[in-house]
Coordinates of C-alpha atoms in Angstrom, one line a residue:
X1389 CA -48.8 -27.6 72.4
X1390 CA -48.2 -24.4 69.8
X1391 CA -51.6 -23.9 69.4
X1392 CA -51.9 -23.1 73.0
X1393 CA -48.9 -20.7 72.8
X1394 CA -50.3 -19.2 69.9
X1395 CA -54.1 -18.6 71.4
X1396 CA -52.6 -17.5 74.1
X1397 CA -50.6 -14.6 72.4
X1398 CA -53.5 -14.2 69.9
X1399 CA -55.7 -13.6 74.1
X1400 CA -52.5 -11.6 74.6
X1401 CA -52.9 -9.1 72.1
X1402 CA -56.6 -9.0 72.1
X1403 CA -56.6 -8.1 76.2
X1404 CA -53.7 -5.3 75.5
X1405 CA -55.5 -3.7 72.5
X1406 CA -58.6 -3.2 74.9
X1407 CA -56.4 -1.6 77.7
X1408 CA -54.7 1.0 75.5
X1409 CA -57.9 2.1 73.6
X1410 CA -60.3 2.0 76.7
X1411 CA -61.6 6.1 77.0
X1412 CA -60.2 8.1 79.9
X1413 CA -62.3 10.9 81.5
X1414 CA -61.9 14.6 80.2
X1415 CA -59.3 16.3 82.1
X1416 CA -59.4 20.5 82.0
X1417 CA -55.7 20.8 82.2
X1418 CA -54.5 24.7 84.0
X1419 CA -51.6 26.3 82.4
X1420 CA -49.7 29.5 83.8
X1421 CA -46.7 31.6 82.9
X1422 CA -45.4 35.3 84.8
X1423 CA -42.1 35.9 82.3
X1424 CA -42.9 39.7 83.7
X1425 CA -45.0 41.1 86.5
X1426 CA -47.7 43.7 86.9
X1427 CA -49.2 45.5 89.1
X1428 CA -52.4 44.9 88.0
X1429 CA -52.8 41.1 87.7
X1430 CA -55.6 39.8 89.4
X1431 CA -54.4 35.8 89.6
X1432 CA -51.7 36.6 92.0
X1433 CA -52.2 37.4 95.6
X1434 CA -49.1 39.5 97.7
X1435 CA -48.9 39.0 101.6
X1436 CA -47.1 40.4 103.9
X1437 CA -44.2 41.9 103.3
X1438 CA -44.8 41.2 99.6
X1439 CA -44.8 44.0 97.0
X1440 CA -44.7 44.9 93.4
X1441 CA -41.5 46.5 91.7
X1442 CA -40.9 46.9 88.3
X1443 CA -41.1 43.9 86.4
X1444 CA -40.1 42.1 89.5
X1445 CA -41.2 41.4 92.9
X1446 CA -39.4 41.9 96.1
X1447 CA -41.1 38.6 98.9
X1448 CA -39.6 40.9 101.9
X1449 CA -39.1 44.2 102.9
X1450 CA -36.2 46.3 100.7
X1451 CA -35.2 48.9 102.7
X1452 CA -31.1 50.1 103.6
X1453 CA -31.4 49.7 106.5
X1454 CA -32.6 46.2 107.8
X1455 CA -34.9 43.4 106.8
X1456 CA -35.1 41.9 109.8
X1457 CA -38.0 40.2 110.2
X1458 CA -39.8 40.7 107.2
X1459 CA -41.7 38.3 105.4
X1460 CA -43.9 37.9 102.5
X1461 CA -45.9 35.5 100.8
X1462 CA -46.4 35.7 96.3
X1463 CA -49.2 33.1 95.1
X1464 CA -51.3 32.0 92.2
X1465 CA -55.2 33.1 94.1
X1466 CA -57.4 30.8 92.5
X1467 CA -57.3 27.0 93.4
X1468 CA -56.0 24.0 91.2
X1469 CA -56.4 20.6 92.2
X1470 CA -54.4 18.6 92.3
X1471 CA -55.8 15.3 93.1
X1472 CA -59.1 12.7 91.1
X1473 CA -61.8 14.3 93.1
X1474 CA -63.4 10.9 92.1
X1475 CA -62.8 8.2 95.1
X1476 CA -64.2 5.4 93.3
X1477 CA -61.3 6.0 90.5
X1478 CA -58.8 6.4 93.1
X1479 CA -56.8 8.4 90.1
X1480 CA -53.8 10.6 91.7
X1481 CA -53.1 13.5 88.7
X1482 CA -49.9 14.7 88.5
X1483 CA -48.1 18.3 87.7
X1484 CA -45.3 19.8 85.9
X1485 CA -43.5 22.7 86.5
X1486 CA -40.1 25.0 86.2
X1487 CA -38.9 28.0 87.5
X1488 CA -35.8 30.4 87.2
X1489 CA -35.5 33.1 89.7
X1490 CA -32.2 35.3 91.1
X1491 CA -32.1 36.5 94.0
X1492 CA -30.2 39.6 94.9
X1493 CA -29.2 41.1 97.4
X1494 CA -29.1 45.3 98.1
X1495 CA -26.0 44.2 100.6
X1496 CA -24.4 41.2 100.8
X1497 CA -24.2 42.1 104.7
X1498 CA -28.2 42.9 104.5
X1499 CA -30.3 39.4 102.7
X1500 CA -32.9 38.1 103.4
X1501 CA -33.1 34.8 104.8
X1502 CA -34.5 32.4 101.5
X1503 CA -36.8 31.4 98.7
X1504 CA -39.6 28.8 99.3
X1505 CA -41.6 27.7 97.3
X1506 CA -45.1 25.6 97.6
X1507 CA -48.3 24.2 97.7
X1508 CA -50.3 23.8 99.8
X1509 CA -54.4 23.9 101.0
X1510 CA -56.5 26.3 100.0
X1511 CA -56.9 29.0 100.2
X1512 CA -53.5 29.5 102.9
X1513 CA -52.6 32.4 104.2
X1514 CA -49.4 34.1 105.8
X1515 CA -49.5 33.5 109.9
X1516 CA -49.6 36.8 111.7
X1517 CA -46.5 35.3 112.8
X1518 CA -45.1 34.7 109.9
X1519 CA -40.9 36.7 110.2
X1520 CA -37.4 36.0 108.8
X1521 CA -36.1 32.7 109.1
X1522 CA -39.5 31.2 108.6
X1523 CA -39.6 32.2 105.7
X1524 CA -43.8 32.1 105.7
X1525 CA -44.0 28.4 105.2
X1526 CA -46.4 26.8 108.2
X1527 CA -47.8 23.3 107.7
X1528 CA -47.3 23.2 103.4
X1529 CA -44.9 20.8 100.8
X1530 CA -41.9 23.2 101.1
X1531 CA -39.1 23.6 98.4
X1532 CA -36.7 26.3 100.3
X1533 CA -33.9 27.7 98.4
X1534 CA -31.7 29.6 101.3
X1535 CA -29.2 32.6 101.0
X1536 CA -27.5 31.7 103.9
X1537 CA -25.8 29.2 105.5
X1538 CA -27.9 28.6 108.8
X1539 CA -27.9 27.0 111.5
X1540 CA -30.4 25.4 114.2
X1541 CA -30.9 22.6 116.7
X1542 CA -33.1 19.7 115.5
X1543 CA -36.7 19.8 117.7
X1544 CA -38.8 17.5 118.0
X1545 CA -42.9 19.9 117.2
X1546 CA -45.3 18.6 120.3
X1547 CA -47.9 20.3 118.7
X1548 CA -48.2 23.8 116.7
X1549 CA -45.7 26.6 118.5
X1550 CA -43.9 24.4 120.3
X1551 CA -40.8 22.8 120.2
X1552 CA -38.9 20.2 122.5
X1553 CA -35.1 20.7 121.7
X1554 CA -33.5 17.8 121.3
X1555 CA -30.3 19.1 121.6
X1556 CA -28.7 18.0 117.7
X1557 CA -27.2 20.9 115.3
X1558 CA -28.5 20.5 112.1
X1559 CA -26.9 22.5 109.2
X1560 CA -28.8 24.1 106.2
X1561 CA -26.9 25.7 103.0

């Protein structure tokens, strides 16, 4: 009986060692870091009302008389592949991100609706009619940071640009 356990243990160790030393496919890492912004950075694309200011980016109009229906987008210009393209392996890629930002309205009574970090298909463009509370979002994975309490009615989207009101109130903070 002890011989069977010893053989099972040895086979297990050999199998585990073989799995640990399997060759892996090479991975091309992509890394970028922006601690400051400048107007001549070729890897950043500004759309809509987004613009460069000294050391930072305005993602909407920055005007004393209002920002009504303003939307802008800033994105990394090059495609970033987030999945394994080889259908044979079915491997899924991963990514890690960290960020920090300031939302600083010049006038607390005249502020924008918020900011969204997004993952989208490539190329992704700001919609023609993007404005205000949509924060320029279309069919994307979005992480939204809002600067105000927003009360909206929940709607069922039937097709693009058409929604049915379900009559329930949802609150966002």
